[in-house]
Coordinates of C-alpha atoms and ligand atoms in Angstrom, one line a residue:
X4 CA -29.6 -37.0 -22.9
X5 CA -28.0 -36.8 -19.3
X6 CA -24.8 -34.7 -20.0
X7 CA -23.8 -33.4 -16.5
X8 CA -20.4 -34.3 -15.1
X9 CA -18.6 -33.5 -12.0
X10 CA -15.1 -33.8 -10.8
X11 CA -14.5 -34.1 -7.0
X12 CA -10.5 -34.0 -6.2
X13 CA -10.0 -35.5 -2.9
X14 CA -6.6 -36.3 -1.1
X15 CA -5.4 -39.9 -1.4
X16 CA -3.6 -40.0 2.0
X17 CA -4.8 -38.1 5.1
X18 CA -2.5 -38.8 7.9
X19 CA -3.5 -37.5 11.3
X20 CA -1.9 -38.5 14.8
X21 CA 0.9 -37.9 17.3
X22 CA 4.2 -37.6 15.7
X23 CA 3.1 -38.3 12.1
X24 CA 5.4 -35.4 10.8
X25 CA 8.1 -38.0 10.6
X26 CA 5.9 -40.1 8.2
X27 CA 5.7 -37.2 5.6
X28 CA 8.3 -39.3 3.4
X29 CA 6.3 -42.3 3.7
X30 CA 2.9 -40.5 3.0
X31 CA 4.8 -39.0 -0.2
X32 CA 6.5 -42.2 -1.4
X33 CA 3.2 -43.8 -1.5
X34 CA 2.0 -41.4 -4.0
X35 CA 4.9 -42.3 -6.5
X36 CA 5.7 -38.6 -7.1
X37 CA 9.1 -38.2 -8.9
X38 CA 11.7 -35.3 -8.7
X39 CA 12.9 -32.8 -6.4
X40 CA 10.6 -31.8 -3.3
X41 CA 10.2 -28.1 -2.9
X42 CA 9.1 -27.3 0.7
X43 CA 7.3 -24.0 1.1
X44 CA 6.6 -22.7 4.4
X45 CA 6.5 -19.1 6.3
X46 CA 8.9 -18.1 9.0
X47 CA 7.6 -19.8 12.3
X48 CA 6.3 -23.0 10.5
X49 CA 9.7 -23.3 8.9
X50 CA 11.4 -23.5 12.1
X51 CA 8.8 -25.6 13.8
X52 CA 8.3 -28.3 11.1
X53 CA 9.6 -27.3 7.7
X54 CA 13.2 -28.0 8.5
X55 CA 12.4 -31.6 9.9
X56 CA 10.4 -32.2 6.6
X57 CA 13.5 -31.1 4.6
X58 CA 15.8 -33.3 6.7
X59 CA 13.7 -36.2 6.0
X60 CA 13.9 -35.9 2.4
X61 CA 17.7 -35.3 2.7
X62 CA 18.2 -38.3 4.6
X63 CA 16.4 -40.3 1.9
X64 CA 18.5 -39.0 -0.8
X65 CA 15.8 -36.7 -2.3
X66 CA 17.8 -33.3 -2.7
X67 CA 15.0 -31.1 -1.3
X68 CA 14.8 -27.4 -2.0
X69 CA 13.0 -24.9 0.3
X70 CA 11.5 -21.6 0.1
X71 CA 10.1 -19.4 2.9
X72 CA 7.3 -16.7 2.2
X73 CA 5.8 -14.2 4.5
X74 CA 2.6 -13.0 2.9
X75 CA -0.5 -14.3 1.2
X76 CA -0.4 -12.5 -2.2
X77 CA -0.2 -13.1 -5.8
X78 CA 3.3 -11.8 -5.8
X79 CA 4.4 -14.7 -3.2
X80 CA 2.8 -17.2 -5.7
X81 CA 4.9 -15.7 -8.4
X82 CA 8.0 -16.0 -6.3
X83 CA 7.4 -19.4 -5.5
X84 CA 6.7 -20.4 -9.0
X85 CA 9.9 -18.8 -10.2
X86 CA 11.8 -20.6 -7.4
X87 CA 10.2 -24.0 -8.1
X88 CA 11.2 -23.5 -12.0
X89 CA 14.7 -22.5 -10.8
X90 CA 15.4 -25.6 -8.7
X91 CA 13.3 -27.9 -11.4
X92 CA 11.0 -29.1 -8.5
X93 CA 9.1 -32.1 -9.2
X94 CA 6.5 -31.7 -6.4
X95 CA 5.5 -29.3 -3.5
X96 CA 4.8 -29.4 0.1
X97 CA 3.0 -26.5 1.8
X98 CA 4.3 -26.4 5.4
X99 CA 2.5 -24.0 7.7
X100 CA -0.8 -22.0 8.4
X101 CA -3.2 -20.8 5.9
X102 CA -0.8 -18.7 4.1
X103 CA 1.9 -20.9 3.3
X104 CA -0.7 -23.8 2.4
X105 CA -2.7 -21.4 0.0
X106 CA 0.5 -20.1 -1.7
X107 CA 1.6 -23.8 -2.2
X108 CA -1.5 -25.0 -3.7
X109 CA -1.9 -22.0 -6.1
X110 CA 1.9 -22.4 -7.3
X111 CA 1.4 -26.2 -7.7
X112 CA -1.9 -25.5 -9.7
X113 CA 0.1 -23.2 -12.1
X114 CA 3.0 -25.5 -12.6
X115 CA 1.1 -28.5 -12.8
X116 CA 2.8 -30.2 -9.8
X117 CA 1.5 -32.4 -7.0
X118 CA 1.0 -30.8 -3.7
X119 CA 1.0 -32.2 0.0
X120 CA -0.4 -30.1 2.8
X121 CA 1.4 -30.2 5.9
X122 CA -0.6 -28.0 8.5
X123 CA 1.4 -26.6 11.5
X124 CA -1.7 -24.9 13.0
X125 CA -5.3 -26.1 13.1
X126 CA -6.3 -22.6 12.4
X127 CA -8.3 -22.7 9.1
X128 CA -10.1 -25.1 6.8
X129 CA -8.0 -24.6 3.6
X130 CA -5.8 -27.5 4.9
X131 CA -7.7 -29.9 2.3
X132 CA -9.5 -27.7 0.1
X133 CA -8.7 -27.0 -3.6
X134 CA -9.2 -23.3 -3.2
X135 CA -6.8 -20.6 -2.5
X136 CA -7.7 -17.3 -1.0
X137 CA -5.7 -14.2 -1.8
X138 CA -6.3 -10.5 -1.5
X139 CA -5.6 -8.3 -4.5
X140 CA -6.4 -4.5 -3.9
X141 CA -9.9 -4.0 -2.9
X142 CA -11.0 -7.6 -3.6
X143 CA -10.4 -10.9 -2.3
X144 CA -10.3 -13.8 -4.7
X145 CA -11.2 -17.4 -4.0
X146 CA -9.6 -19.1 -6.8
X147 CA -9.4 -22.8 -8.0
X148 CA -6.2 -24.4 -6.9
X149 CA -4.3 -27.8 -6.7
X150 CA -6.0 -29.8 -4.0
X151 CA -3.5 -31.8 -1.7
X152 CA -2.7 -35.3 -2.9
X153 CA -1.7 -36.0 0.9
X154 CA -2.5 -34.3 4.2
X155 CA 0.0 -34.8 7.0
X156 CA -1.4 -33.2 10.3
X157 CA 0.8 -33.9 13.3
X158 CA -1.4 -33.5 16.3
X159 CA 1.7 -33.0 18.6
X160 CA 2.9 -29.9 16.4
X161 CA -0.9 -28.7 16.2
X162 CA -1.1 -29.0 20.0
X163 CA 2.2 -27.0 20.7
X164 CA 1.1 -24.1 18.4
X165 CA -0.4 -21.3 20.3
X166 CA -3.9 -22.2 21.5
X167 CA -5.3 -19.0 19.8
X168 CA -4.7 -20.7 16.4
X169 CA -6.6 -23.7 17.4
X170 CA -9.7 -21.6 18.7
X171 CA -9.4 -19.8 15.2
X172 CA -9.8 -23.2 13.5
X173 CA -13.0 -23.9 15.7
X174 CA -14.4 -20.6 14.8
X175 CA -13.6 -21.0 11.1
X176 CA -15.8 -24.2 11.3
X177 CA -18.6 -22.7 13.6
X178 CA -19.0 -20.1 10.7
X179 CA -20.0 -22.8 8.4
X180 CA -23.4 -22.5 9.9
X181 CA -23.8 -19.0 8.4
X182 CA -22.0 -19.9 5.3
X183 CA -24.5 -22.7 4.3
X184 CA -27.5 -20.3 5.2
X185 CA -26.1 -17.7 2.8
X186 CA -25.5 -20.4 0.0
X187 CA -29.0 -21.7 0.5
X188 CA -30.4 -18.0 0.4
X189 CA -28.1 -17.4 -2.9
X190 CA -29.7 -20.5 -4.4
X191 CA -33.2 -19.6 -3.6
X192 CA -32.9 -15.9 -4.8
X193 CA -30.1 -16.1 -7.4
X194 CA -30.2 -19.6 -8.6
X195 CA -26.8 -20.3 -7.6
X196 CA -25.8 -23.7 -7.9
X197 CA -26.3 -25.8 -4.6
X198 CA -24.9 -29.0 -3.6
X199 CA -27.1 -30.9 -1.1
X200 CA -24.2 -33.2 0.0
X201 CA -21.6 -30.2 0.6
X202 CA -24.2 -28.2 2.4
X203 CA -25.1 -31.0 4.5
X204 CA -21.5 -32.1 5.3
X205 CA -20.5 -28.4 6.2
X206 CA -23.4 -28.1 8.6
X207 CA -22.7 -31.5 10.1
X208 CA -19.1 -30.6 10.7
X209 CA -20.1 -27.4 12.6
X210 CA -22.6 -29.3 14.6
X211 CA -20.1 -32.0 15.5
X212 CA -17.7 -29.5 16.5
X213 CA -20.0 -27.5 18.7
X214 CA -21.2 -30.8 20.4
X215 CA -17.4 -31.6 21.1
X216 CA -16.8 -28.1 22.5
X217 CA -16.4 -29.5 26.1
X218 CA -13.6 -31.6 25.0
X219 CA -11.6 -28.7 23.2
X220 CA -9.4 -27.6 25.8
X221 CA -6.0 -26.0 26.0
X222 CA -3.2 -28.3 26.6
X223 CA -5.1 -31.4 25.3
X224 CA -3.7 -32.9 22.2
X225 CA -7.0 -34.7 21.5
X226 CA -8.5 -31.2 21.0
X227 CA -6.2 -30.7 18.0
X228 CA -7.4 -34.2 16.8
X229 CA -11.1 -33.2 17.0
X230 CA -10.4 -29.9 15.4
X231 CA -8.4 -31.0 12.4
X232 CA -10.8 -33.7 11.6
X233 CA -13.5 -31.0 11.5
X234 CA -11.0 -28.8 9.2
X235 CA -10.5 -31.7 6.9
X236 CA -14.2 -32.5 6.6
X237 CA -15.1 -28.8 6.0
X238 CA -12.4 -28.8 3.2
X239 CA -13.9 -31.9 1.7
X240 CA -17.3 -30.1 1.7
X241 CA -15.4 -27.4 -0.4
X242 CA -14.1 -29.8 -2.6
X243 CA -17.3 -31.5 -3.5
X244 CA -18.9 -28.1 -4.1
X245 CA -15.9 -26.9 -6.2
X246 CA -16.4 -23.7 -4.4
X247 CA -15.8 -22.2 -1.0
X248 CA -19.4 -21.7 -0.6
X249 CA -20.0 -24.3 1.9
X250 CA -17.6 -22.5 4.3
X251 CA -17.4 -18.9 3.3
X252 CA -20.5 -16.6 3.2
X253 CA -21.1 -13.1 4.5
X254 CA -19.0 -13.7 7.9
X255 CA -16.0 -14.3 5.5
X256 CA -16.9 -11.1 3.4
X257 CA -16.8 -9.2 6.8
X258 CA -13.4 -10.8 7.7
X259 CA -11.7 -10.1 4.4
X260 CA -13.0 -6.4 4.5
X261 CA -11.3 -6.3 8.3
X262 CA -8.1 -7.6 6.6
X263 CA -8.2 -4.5 4.4
X264 CA -9.3 -1.7 7.0
X265 CA -8.2 -2.7 10.4
X266 CA -5.0 -1.4 11.3
X267 CA -4.1 -4.7 13.1
X268 CA -6.2 -7.4 11.7
X269 CA -6.8 -10.5 13.6
X270 CA -6.8 -14.2 12.9
X271 CA -8.9 -15.4 9.9
X272 CA -10.8 -17.8 12.1
X273 CA -11.4 -15.4 15.0
X274 CA -12.8 -12.6 12.5
X275 CA -15.0 -15.0 10.7
X276 CA -16.4 -16.1 14.1
X277 CA -17.4 -12.6 15.3
X278 CA -18.9 -11.9 11.8
X279 CA -21.0 -15.2 12.2
X280 CA -22.7 -13.8 15.2
X281 CA -23.8 -10.9 13.4
X282 CA -24.8 -12.5 10.1
X283 CA -26.8 -15.2 12.0
X284 CA -28.7 -12.2 13.6
X285 CA -29.3 -10.9 9.9
X286 CA -30.7 -14.3 9.0
X287 CA -32.8 -15.1 11.9
X288 CA -33.4 -11.8 13.8
X289 CA -33.2 -10.9 17.5
X290 CA -34.8 -14.1 18.7
X291 CA -32.8 -16.3 16.3
X292 CA -29.9 -18.5 16.8
X293 CA -27.2 -15.9 17.0
X294 CA -26.8 -16.5 20.7
X295 CA -26.0 -20.2 20.1
X296 CA -23.2 -19.2 17.6
X297 CA -22.0 -16.5 20.2
X298 CA -22.1 -19.2 22.9
X299 CA -20.4 -21.9 21.0
X300 CA -17.6 -19.3 20.1
X301 CA -17.3 -18.4 23.7
X302 CA -17.3 -21.9 25.0
X303 CA -14.1 -22.7 22.8
X304 CA -12.7 -19.2 24.0
X305 CA -12.8 -17.6 20.7
X306 CA -13.5 -13.9 20.5
X307 CA -17.2 -12.8 20.5
X308 CA -16.8 -8.8 20.6
X309 CA -14.9 -6.1 18.6
X310 CA -12.9 -5.4 21.8
X311 CA -11.6 -9.3 22.0
X312 CA -10.9 -8.9 18.3
X313 CA -8.8 -5.7 19.1
X314 CA -10.8 -3.6 16.6
X315 CA -12.8 -0.5 17.4
X316 CA -16.6 -0.2 17.0
X317 CA -16.5 2.1 13.8
X318 CA -14.2 -0.5 12.0
X319 CA -16.9 -3.2 12.6
X320 CA -19.6 -0.9 11.2
X321 CA -17.5 0.3 8.3
X322 CA -16.7 -3.6 7.4
X323 CA -20.3 -4.6 7.8
X324 CA -21.6 -1.8 5.4
X325 CA -18.8 -2.5 2.6
X326 CA -18.3 -6.2 2.8
X327 CA -20.7 -6.9 0.0
X328 CA -18.1 -5.2 -2.4
X329 CA -15.5 -7.6 -1.6
X330 CA -16.6 -10.2 -4.3
X331 CA -19.6 -11.1 -6.5
X332 CA -21.0 -13.5 -3.9
X333 CA -24.6 -13.1 -2.9
X334 CA -25.4 -13.3 0.7
X335 CA -27.8 -12.1 3.5
X336 CA -25.9 -8.8 3.1
X337 CA -27.7 -8.3 -0.4
X338 CA -26.5 -5.1 -2.1
X339 CA -25.2 -3.5 1.2
X340 CA -26.2 -2.7 4.6
X341 CA -27.3 0.8 5.9
X342 CA -25.2 2.1 8.7
X343 CA -28.0 2.3 10.9
X344 CA -28.6 -1.5 10.3
X345 CA -25.0 -2.4 10.8
X346 CA -24.9 -0.4 14.2
X347 CA -28.2 -2.2 15.3
X348 CA -26.8 -5.7 14.3
X349 CA -23.4 -5.2 16.1
X350 CA -25.1 -3.6 19.1
X351 CA -28.1 -6.2 19.7
X352 CA -25.5 -9.0 19.3
X353 CA -23.1 -7.4 21.8
X354 CA -20.2 -7.3 19.2
X355 CA -19.9 -3.7 19.9
Ligands
NDP142 N1 -7.9 -21.8 0.8 C1 -9.0 -21.9 1.7 O1 -9.9 -22.8 1.4 C2 -8.9 -21.3 3.0 C3 -7.9 -20.3 3.1 N2 -7.6 -19.6 4.3 C4 -6.6 -18.5 4.3 O2 -5.8 -19.0 5.4 C5 -5.2 -17.8 6.0 C6 -5.3 -17.9 7.4 O3 -4.8 -19.0 8.0 P1 -4.0 -18.9 9.4 O4 -3.3 -20.0 9.5 O5 -4.7 -18.1 10.4 O6 -2.7 -17.7 8.9 P2 -1.1 -17.9 8.8 O7 -0.7 -18.9 7.8 O8 -0.9 -16.3 8.7 O9 -0.9 -18.2 10.3 C7 -1.3 -17.5 11.4 C8 0.0 -17.2 12.3 O10 0.3 -18.5 12.9 C9 1.7 -18.6 12.8 N3 1.8 -19.9 13.0 C10 1.5 -21.2 12.2 N4 1.9 -22.3 12.6 C11 2.6 -22.1 13.9 C12 3.0 -22.9 14.9 N5 3.0 -24.3 15.0 N6 3.6 -22.2 16.0 C13 3.4 -21.0 16.1 N7 3.2 -20.1 15.2 C14 2.6 -20.6 14.0 C15 2.1 -18.1 11.6 O11 3.4 -17.7 11.7 P3 4.1 -16.8 10.5 O12 3.8 -15.5 10.7 O13 5.8 -17.2 10.5 O14 3.6 -17.4 9.3 C16 1.3 -16.8 11.6 O15 1.8 -15.7 12.4 C17 -6.0 -16.5 5.4 O16 -5.1 -16.2 4.4 C18 -7.2 -17.2 4.8 O17 -7.7 -16.5 3.7 C19 -8.6 -19.8 5.4 C20 -9.5 -20.8 5.2 C21 -9.8 -21.6 4.0
13P143 O1 -11.8 -19.2 4.3 C1 -12.3 -19.9 3.7 C2 -13.2 -21.0 4.1 O2 -13.3 -21.1 5.6 C3 -12.4 -19.8 2.2 O3 -12.2 -18.4 1.9 P1 -12.7 -17.5 0.9 O4 -13.8 -16.6 1.6 O5 -11.6 -16.7 0.4 O6 -13.5 -18.2 -0.2
ZN144 ZN1 -12.5 -19.4 6.5

């Protein structure tokens, strides 16, 4: 008897466009959620958009509560859970970058509350995913979390955010190329479950973004539109896979390790982009497609070298040789790179 089953949890409303932040209330009303909204954000997103969202709910007689977090950590999740219980929240809105959205979806999952994602930056593909990514000591957890019931992505807000946040989002998408390669490798070598649909969607998303690279320009609101659609699509791939595998391979392990060891870590997307240049080299060799990855990143103005990331050469090599320890996820890094091989990969690709 055929006994397999699968649950794919996707948002019901994805609202993208100029000024749609002011439709957050409508997007929520349409979901028939009950009770008091809790708006979770971090400092800048709170000022940029969080207060406007709170005002909308206040004007509609909802009695909204709000909380501002400043880090992505399990402690922050616990603080938000405690606050939500104190104010007797009925549902939650995460307003911000990856940090605020991850914390909100994890707290909502714990409390069994509905969650609405309101990105203020097109900087990461966790906008739609049902995954949370949080460091703890020497490891980085990718945990199941509440996927959003709705996403409200205002391209006016996204376009006004610093441009580097948008290039970080592009790089997070471009890194899907190597993430899918790692996933396929793990499937072949370790029998890790693989979804053809999620793999194909993730790869197609990266290809479409690269094909649109010439339309992604600073000062053009249309760029935010292109990037946010790609971020949504990549998040959907993660939801189909019920794993971050379609969008997170060795290049993400490299970035998570940089977050631990670099004195001043860069943006998530920028780090995974530089990681992807080197892991593409590891997959396909000196004549392989690592130049295409580098050129695609360069075309949208994302960093392609350690210097541009603001880290020194030794840190790159240390992150490469220890990245496999971040979590139990088989990738092209295998059971770890030797220092010589890491120096070679970083040098040939021009990262150092
Ligand atoms: N769950 C998932 O599937 C995924 C999760 N992630 C996670 O997301 C995080 C990375 O996301 P990222 O957005 O780069 O990180 P942050 O949320 O830290 O945002 C980056 C910076 O941008 C600022 N910011 C956000 N919006 C605006 C705006 N409109 N104007 C000005 N500044 C703004 C933030 O301000 P402030 O400092 O005030 O917050 C912060 O300084 C990582 O923790 C990563 O692991 C990434 C991809 C997928
Ligand atoms: O950043 C992600 C996808 O872009 C997912 O994060 P993890 O590497 O923590 O699973
Ligand atoms: Zn990522």
